[in-house]
mmCIF file of C-alpha atoms in Angstrom:
data_model
loop_
_atom_site.group_PDB
_atom_site.id
_atom_site.type_symbol
_atom_site.label_atom_id
_atom_site.label_comp_id
_atom_site.label_asym_id
_atom_site.label_seq_id
_atom_site.Cartn_x
_atom_site.Cartn_y
_atom_site.Cartn_z
ATOM 1 C CA UNK A 1 3.159 163.348 -16.898
ATOM 2 C CA UNK A 2 0.337 164.249 -19.301
ATOM 3 C CA UNK A 3 0.569 163.047 -22.903
ATOM 4 C CA UNK A 4 -3.084 162.126 -23.354
ATOM 5 C CA UNK A 5 -4.372 165.427 -24.666
ATOM 6 C CA UNK A 6 -5.926 166.159 -21.276
ATOM 7 C CA UNK A 7 -5.855 169.284 -19.147
ATOM 8 C CA UNK A 8 -3.241 168.335 -16.548
ATOM 9 C CA UNK A 9 -0.905 171.210 -15.723
ATOM 10 C CA UNK A 10 2.048 168.815 -15.395
ATOM 11 C CA UNK A 11 4.305 168.855 -18.452
ATOM 12 C CA UNK A 12 7.450 167.033 -19.550
ATOM 13 C CA UNK A 13 10.398 168.705 -21.231
ATOM 14 C CA UNK A 14 12.849 166.867 -23.487
ATOM 15 C CA UNK A 15 15.801 167.711 -25.701
ATOM 16 C CA UNK A 16 14.832 167.802 -29.381
ATOM 17 C CA UNK A 17 17.546 167.374 -32.015
ATOM 18 C CA UNK A 18 16.639 168.746 -35.451
ATOM 19 C CA UNK A 19 18.149 169.437 -38.880
ATOM 20 C CA UNK A 20 17.838 173.020 -40.110
ATOM 21 C CA UNK A 21 18.587 174.843 -43.352
ATOM 22 C CA UNK A 22 21.125 177.642 -42.777
ATOM 23 C CA UNK A 23 20.459 179.424 -46.059
ATOM 24 C CA UNK A 24 19.171 178.710 -49.543
ATOM 25 C CA UNK A 25 21.481 176.379 -51.464
ATOM 26 C CA UNK A 26 23.223 177.709 -54.549
ATOM 27 C CA UNK A 27 24.621 174.908 -56.738
ATOM 28 C CA UNK A 28 25.418 171.492 -55.310
ATOM 29 C CA UNK A 29 24.484 171.019 -51.641
ATOM 30 C CA UNK A 30 27.267 171.148 -49.037
ATOM 31 C CA UNK A 31 27.368 170.054 -45.420
ATOM 32 C CA UNK A 32 27.783 173.700 -44.449
ATOM 33 C CA UNK A 33 24.314 174.488 -45.888
ATOM 34 C CA UNK A 34 22.726 172.617 -42.963
ATOM 35 C CA UNK A 35 23.213 172.486 -39.259
ATOM 36 C CA UNK A 36 21.998 170.256 -36.455
ATOM 37 C CA UNK A 37 20.743 171.964 -33.325
ATOM 38 C CA UNK A 38 19.167 170.832 -30.069
ATOM 39 C CA UNK A 39 16.520 172.685 -28.109
ATOM 40 C CA UNK A 40 14.199 171.966 -25.214
ATOM 41 C CA UNK A 41 10.573 171.266 -26.093
ATOM 42 C CA UNK A 42 7.471 170.505 -24.033
ATOM 43 C CA UNK A 43 5.666 167.256 -24.817
ATOM 44 C CA UNK A 44 2.275 168.917 -24.964
ATOM 45 C CA UNK A 45 0.355 170.570 -27.792
ATOM 46 C CA UNK A 46 -0.799 174.190 -27.366
ATOM 47 C CA UNK A 47 -4.065 174.348 -25.434
ATOM 48 C CA UNK A 48 -7.112 174.556 -27.698
ATOM 49 C CA UNK A 49 -5.117 173.737 -30.852
ATOM 50 C CA UNK A 50 -5.867 171.087 -33.468
ATOM 51 C CA UNK A 51 -2.244 169.934 -33.616
ATOM 52 C CA UNK A 52 -0.637 166.545 -33.056
ATOM 53 C CA UNK A 53 2.734 165.901 -31.384
ATOM 54 C CA UNK A 54 4.626 162.821 -32.574
ATOM 55 C CA UNK A 55 7.840 161.054 -31.632
ATOM 56 C CA UNK A 56 9.553 160.555 -34.981
ATOM 57 C CA UNK A 57 10.699 156.952 -35.468
ATOM 58 C CA UNK A 58 11.797 156.895 -39.136
ATOM 59 C CA UNK A 59 12.607 159.533 -41.763
ATOM 60 C CA UNK A 60 13.037 159.222 -45.509
ATOM 61 C CA UNK A 61 15.293 161.179 -47.859
ATOM 62 C CA UNK A 62 13.668 162.444 -51.073
ATOM 63 C CA UNK A 63 15.021 164.522 -53.990
ATOM 64 C CA UNK A 64 12.436 167.247 -53.342
ATOM 65 C CA UNK A 65 14.402 168.333 -50.259
ATOM 66 C CA UNK A 66 17.090 169.692 -52.562
ATOM 67 C CA UNK A 67 14.474 171.497 -54.667
ATOM 68 C CA UNK A 68 12.903 173.116 -51.605
ATOM 69 C CA UNK A 69 16.309 174.020 -50.174
ATOM 70 C CA UNK A 70 16.905 176.339 -53.133
ATOM 71 C CA UNK A 71 15.234 179.705 -53.665
ATOM 72 C CA UNK A 72 12.113 179.082 -55.781
ATOM 73 C CA UNK A 73 11.189 182.283 -57.563
ATOM 74 C CA UNK A 74 7.699 181.195 -58.652
ATOM 75 C CA UNK A 75 6.362 178.651 -56.132
ATOM 76 C CA UNK A 76 4.026 176.024 -57.554
ATOM 77 C CA UNK A 77 3.873 172.449 -56.283
ATOM 78 C CA UNK A 78 6.911 173.217 -54.142
ATOM 79 C CA UNK A 79 7.843 176.291 -52.127
ATOM 80 C CA UNK A 80 11.252 177.051 -50.620
ATOM 81 C CA UNK A 81 12.135 176.233 -47.041
ATOM 82 C CA UNK A 82 12.649 179.516 -45.196
ATOM 83 C CA UNK A 83 16.278 179.989 -44.085
ATOM 84 C CA UNK A 84 16.882 178.877 -40.484
ATOM 85 C CA UNK A 85 13.879 176.532 -40.609
ATOM 86 C CA UNK A 86 13.540 172.818 -39.915
ATOM 87 C CA UNK A 87 13.667 170.676 -43.049
ATOM 88 C CA UNK A 88 10.569 168.523 -43.544
ATOM 89 C CA UNK A 89 10.389 164.924 -44.684
ATOM 90 C CA UNK A 90 8.118 161.946 -44.922
ATOM 91 C CA UNK A 91 8.287 160.244 -41.559
ATOM 92 C CA UNK A 92 6.776 157.560 -39.354
ATOM 93 C CA UNK A 93 5.936 158.499 -35.794
ATOM 94 C CA UNK A 94 3.988 157.690 -32.636
ATOM 95 C CA UNK A 95 1.435 160.154 -31.248
ATOM 96 C CA UNK A 96 2.402 161.494 -27.821
ATOM 97 C CA UNK A 97 -0.106 164.307 -27.378
ATOM 98 C CA UNK A 98 -2.955 165.705 -29.443
ATOM 99 C CA UNK A 99 -5.556 168.382 -29.834
ATOM 100 C CA UNK A 100 -7.169 166.820 -32.913
ATOM 101 C CA UNK A 101 -10.114 164.542 -31.981
ATOM 102 C CA UNK A 102 -9.169 162.000 -34.643
ATOM 103 C CA UNK A 103 -6.054 160.847 -32.800
ATOM 104 C CA UNK A 104 -5.157 159.233 -29.509
ATOM 105 C CA UNK A 105 -1.958 158.584 -27.602
ATOM 106 C CA UNK A 106 0.021 155.703 -29.095
ATOM 107 C CA UNK A 107 -1.389 155.975 -32.627
ATOM 108 C CA UNK A 108 1.194 155.153 -35.285
ATOM 109 C CA UNK A 109 1.141 157.538 -38.255
ATOM 110 C CA UNK A 110 3.052 158.383 -41.410
ATOM 111 C CA UNK A 111 3.143 161.612 -43.360
ATOM 112 C CA UNK A 112 4.999 164.915 -43.457
ATOM 113 C CA UNK A 113 7.045 165.610 -40.321
ATOM 114 C CA UNK A 114 10.044 167.721 -39.430
ATOM 115 C CA UNK A 115 13.525 166.203 -39.590
ATOM 116 C CA UNK A 116 13.649 166.123 -35.811
ATOM 117 C CA UNK A 117 13.097 163.778 -32.895
ATOM 118 C CA UNK A 118 9.789 165.326 -31.798
ATOM 119 C CA UNK A 119 7.573 167.025 -34.353
ATOM 120 C CA UNK A 120 4.494 169.191 -33.839
ATOM 121 C CA UNK A 121 2.169 168.574 -36.785
ATOM 122 C CA UNK A 122 0.100 171.697 -37.412
ATOM 123 C CA UNK A 123 -1.771 170.165 -40.359
ATOM 124 C CA UNK A 124 -2.797 166.714 -39.082
ATOM 125 C CA UNK A 125 -4.789 166.088 -42.275
ATOM 126 C CA UNK A 126 -1.403 165.362 -43.885
ATOM 127 C CA UNK A 127 -0.979 162.329 -41.615
ATOM 128 C CA UNK A 128 -2.144 158.782 -42.330
ATOM 129 C CA UNK A 129 -2.855 156.307 -39.560
ATOM 130 C CA UNK A 130 -0.974 153.007 -39.749
ATOM 131 C CA UNK A 131 -3.553 150.233 -39.325
ATOM 132 C CA UNK A 132 -1.235 147.224 -39.588
ATOM 133 C CA UNK A 133 1.966 146.648 -37.676
ATOM 134 C CA UNK A 134 2.700 143.142 -38.958
ATOM 135 C CA UNK A 135 5.282 144.625 -41.356
ATOM 136 C CA UNK A 136 8.286 146.835 -40.519
ATOM 137 C CA UNK A 137 7.195 150.438 -39.922
ATOM 138 C CA UNK A 138 9.865 151.646 -42.360
ATOM 139 C CA UNK A 139 7.784 150.112 -45.185
ATOM 140 C CA UNK A 140 5.393 153.051 -44.770
ATOM 141 C CA UNK A 141 8.134 155.265 -46.209
ATOM 142 C CA UNK A 142 8.556 152.954 -49.190
ATOM 143 C CA UNK A 143 6.281 150.358 -50.711
ATOM 144 C CA UNK A 144 3.355 151.197 -48.369
ATOM 145 C CA UNK A 145 3.958 154.948 -48.408
ATOM 146 C CA UNK A 146 4.350 157.738 -50.952
ATOM 147 C CA UNK A 147 6.610 155.834 -53.400
ATOM 148 C CA UNK A 148 4.302 152.822 -53.373
ATOM 149 C CA UNK A 149 1.140 154.888 -53.844
ATOM 150 C CA UNK A 150 2.785 156.858 -56.661
ATOM 151 C CA UNK A 151 3.906 153.705 -58.430
ATOM 152 C CA UNK A 152 0.580 151.901 -58.006
ATOM 153 C CA UNK A 153 -1.699 154.739 -59.089
ATOM 154 C CA UNK A 154 0.652 155.991 -61.792
ATOM 155 C CA UNK A 155 1.081 152.600 -63.393
ATOM 156 C CA UNK A 156 -2.298 150.913 -62.951
ATOM 157 C CA UNK A 157 -4.661 153.891 -63.140
ATOM 158 C CA UNK A 158 -2.865 156.139 -65.615
ATOM 159 C CA UNK A 159 -1.009 153.629 -67.812
ATOM 160 C CA UNK A 160 -3.694 150.887 -67.806
ATOM 161 C CA UNK A 161 -1.141 148.177 -68.698
ATOM 162 C CA UNK A 162 -1.906 144.990 -70.606
ATOM 163 C CA UNK A 163 -0.072 141.698 -70.571
ATOM 164 C CA UNK A 164 2.737 141.562 -73.123
ATOM 165 C CA UNK A 165 3.206 145.331 -73.479
ATOM 166 C CA UNK A 166 6.667 146.876 -73.654
ATOM 167 C CA UNK A 167 7.410 149.137 -70.675
ATOM 168 C CA UNK A 168 10.351 151.513 -70.331
ATOM 169 C CA UNK A 169 11.150 153.211 -67.011
ATOM 170 C CA UNK A 170 13.644 156.046 -66.592
ATOM 171 C CA UNK A 171 15.465 156.399 -63.274
ATOM 172 C CA UNK A 172 14.360 152.823 -62.758
ATOM 173 C CA UNK A 173 16.402 152.344 -59.616
ATOM 174 C CA UNK A 174 14.661 155.203 -57.828
ATOM 175 C CA UNK A 175 12.131 154.559 -55.064
ATOM 176 C CA UNK A 176 9.190 154.796 -57.507
ATOM 177 C CA UNK A 177 10.862 153.364 -60.611
ATOM 178 C CA UNK A 178 11.900 150.066 -59.071
ATOM 179 C CA UNK A 179 8.353 149.492 -57.782
ATOM 180 C CA UNK A 180 6.798 150.303 -61.177
ATOM 181 C CA UNK A 181 9.109 147.754 -62.765
ATOM 182 C CA UNK A 182 8.020 145.013 -60.387
ATOM 183 C CA UNK A 183 4.333 145.873 -60.852
ATOM 184 C CA UNK A 184 4.839 145.709 -64.620
ATOM 185 C CA UNK A 185 6.424 142.279 -64.342
ATOM 186 C CA UNK A 186 3.457 141.077 -62.285
ATOM 187 C CA UNK A 187 1.255 142.197 -65.197
ATOM 188 C CA UNK A 188 3.300 140.099 -67.629
ATOM 189 C CA UNK A 189 4.919 143.069 -69.385
ATOM 190 C CA UNK A 190 8.390 143.239 -70.896
ATOM 191 C CA UNK A 191 10.271 145.748 -68.715
ATOM 192 C CA UNK A 192 13.465 147.677 -69.427
ATOM 193 C CA UNK A 193 14.878 150.394 -67.179
ATOM 194 C CA UNK A 194 17.621 152.999 -67.354
ATOM 195 C CA UNK A 195 19.893 153.928 -64.461
ATOM 196 C CA UNK A 196 23.137 155.793 -63.868
ATOM 197 C CA UNK A 197 25.641 153.126 -62.795
ATOM 198 C CA UNK A 198 26.667 149.539 -63.474
ATOM 199 C CA UNK A 199 25.743 148.556 -59.915
ATOM 200 C CA UNK A 200 22.194 149.854 -60.327
ATOM 201 C CA UNK A 201 21.809 148.159 -63.701
ATOM 202 C CA UNK A 202 22.981 144.832 -62.239
ATOM 203 C CA UNK A 203 20.500 145.092 -59.370
ATOM 204 C CA UNK A 204 17.620 145.925 -61.721
ATOM 205 C CA UNK A 205 18.309 142.837 -63.814
ATOM 206 C CA UNK A 206 19.459 140.364 -61.180
ATOM 207 C CA UNK A 207 17.462 141.302 -58.071
ATOM 208 C CA UNK A 208 14.398 143.323 -59.084
ATOM 209 C CA UNK A 209 13.380 141.153 -62.042
ATOM 210 C CA UNK A 210 13.675 143.617 -64.951
ATOM 211 C CA UNK A 211 14.007 141.942 -68.337
ATOM 212 C CA UNK A 212 16.864 144.303 -69.144
ATOM 213 C CA UNK A 213 18.438 147.590 -68.123
ATOM 214 C CA UNK A 214 21.136 149.949 -69.331
ATOM 215 C CA UNK A 215 23.376 152.744 -68.071
ATOM 216 C CA UNK A 216 22.241 155.854 -69.916
ATOM 217 C CA UNK A 217 25.623 157.493 -69.241
ATOM 218 C CA UNK A 218 27.301 154.896 -71.463
ATOM 219 C CA UNK A 219 24.936 155.420 -74.398
ATOM 220 C CA UNK A 220 26.149 157.961 -76.943
ATOM 221 C CA UNK A 221 22.829 157.888 -78.808
ATOM 222 C CA UNK A 222 19.713 157.291 -76.695
ATOM 223 C CA UNK A 223 17.504 156.896 -79.765
ATOM 224 C CA UNK A 224 19.660 154.028 -81.031
ATOM 225 C CA UNK A 225 19.771 152.478 -77.563
ATOM 226 C CA UNK A 226 15.983 152.433 -77.294
ATOM 227 C CA UNK A 227 15.648 150.933 -80.782
ATOM 228 C CA UNK A 228 18.028 148.200 -79.647
ATOM 229 C CA UNK A 229 16.019 147.382 -76.522
ATOM 230 C CA UNK A 230 12.591 147.986 -78.083
ATOM 231 C CA UNK A 231 12.774 147.001 -81.777
ATOM 232 C CA UNK A 232 8.943 146.940 -81.912
ATOM 233 C CA UNK A 233 8.550 150.213 -80.018
ATOM 234 C CA UNK A 234 7.464 151.253 -76.524
ATOM 235 C CA UNK A 235 3.876 150.844 -75.285
ATOM 236 C CA UNK A 236 4.308 152.487 -71.880
ATOM 237 C CA UNK A 237 6.924 154.985 -70.758
ATOM 238 C CA UNK A 238 7.029 155.799 -67.043
ATOM 239 C CA UNK A 239 9.190 158.906 -66.887
ATOM 240 C CA UNK A 240 11.020 160.154 -63.811
ATOM 241 C CA UNK A 241 13.719 162.134 -65.632
ATOM 242 C CA UNK A 242 12.560 164.236 -68.592
ATOM 243 C CA UNK A 243 15.186 165.964 -70.732
ATOM 244 C CA UNK A 244 17.040 163.987 -73.389
ATOM 245 C CA UNK A 245 15.446 160.708 -72.310
ATOM 246 C CA UNK A 246 11.913 161.754 -73.189
ATOM 247 C CA UNK A 247 13.120 163.323 -76.452
ATOM 248 C CA UNK A 248 14.466 159.926 -77.497
ATOM 249 C CA UNK A 249 11.422 158.044 -76.230
ATOM 250 C CA UNK A 250 9.048 160.127 -78.357
ATOM 251 C CA UNK A 251 10.810 158.759 -81.438
ATOM 252 C CA UNK A 252 10.173 155.201 -80.278
ATOM 253 C CA UNK A 253 6.603 155.197 -78.939
ATOM 254 C CA UNK A 254 4.079 152.871 -80.508
ATOM 255 C CA UNK A 255 0.749 154.134 -81.820
ATOM 256 C CA UNK A 256 -1.710 154.649 -78.915
ATOM 257 C CA UNK A 257 1.150 154.280 -76.422
ATOM 258 C CA UNK A 258 1.008 155.895 -72.981
ATOM 259 C CA UNK A 259 3.500 158.198 -71.234
ATOM 260 C CA UNK A 260 3.233 158.785 -67.470
ATOM 261 C CA UNK A 261 5.059 161.962 -66.449
ATOM 262 C CA UNK A 262 5.937 161.209 -62.844
ATOM 263 C CA UNK A 263 9.003 163.424 -62.498
ATOM 264 C CA UNK A 264 11.534 165.457 -64.445
ATOM 265 C CA UNK A 265 14.551 165.401 -62.181
ATOM 266 C CA UNK A 266 16.933 166.399 -64.989
ATOM 267 C CA UNK A 267 15.030 169.658 -65.476
#
């Protein structure tokens, strides 16, 4: 068995289960838009290639999968998945075989992988090596991965928070929003978040340490709601939603306030 990137002619074949997009989604996603298939793959990268083969250990589920599963007429940041292709995701994996000189067998990595058991990474520059294994590997899909980096850079570098400032976070129970809220509390800010259910609101206030939170679906007038929670105005708005939320926030920002546009999921 050769999984060391060497030249042995012996190869190993395994069954690889993967999730594929049948066709572009129109409207709300349905189970019939996807299908799971299994095929035989060889645990060896193509000879002379710069690719990396990983055994996928963990996968995350992000909203952008839905965006890419639809037909995007004018691709920008995102492009559509081709029909009958494997859906991609952020994943954690272990290197089995490699052509890239920067990797070795057994390396733990996180980055963009296929939603499959074994994934051939054709752009290994999208992978990040995992240096520390004294925390659960799944953390590299959360607080130590893309959501954590987005929250940290977006809040500290772009918002430049100061102790005592008023911070409002939309979609505060999302992977990024809940981390921004906790970072803001560590800075000594007053933090309020919006979410879409009573359960999420309760968790924001009682488990994640937010000063307050509200269900935007229960607010008939978002402008009045924000004036109630921020009578002195908002210093920092970390937006993950866009739409009506940001329209209301603009009426309640303080002079020299900061708005971080992280996402606009409503649009």
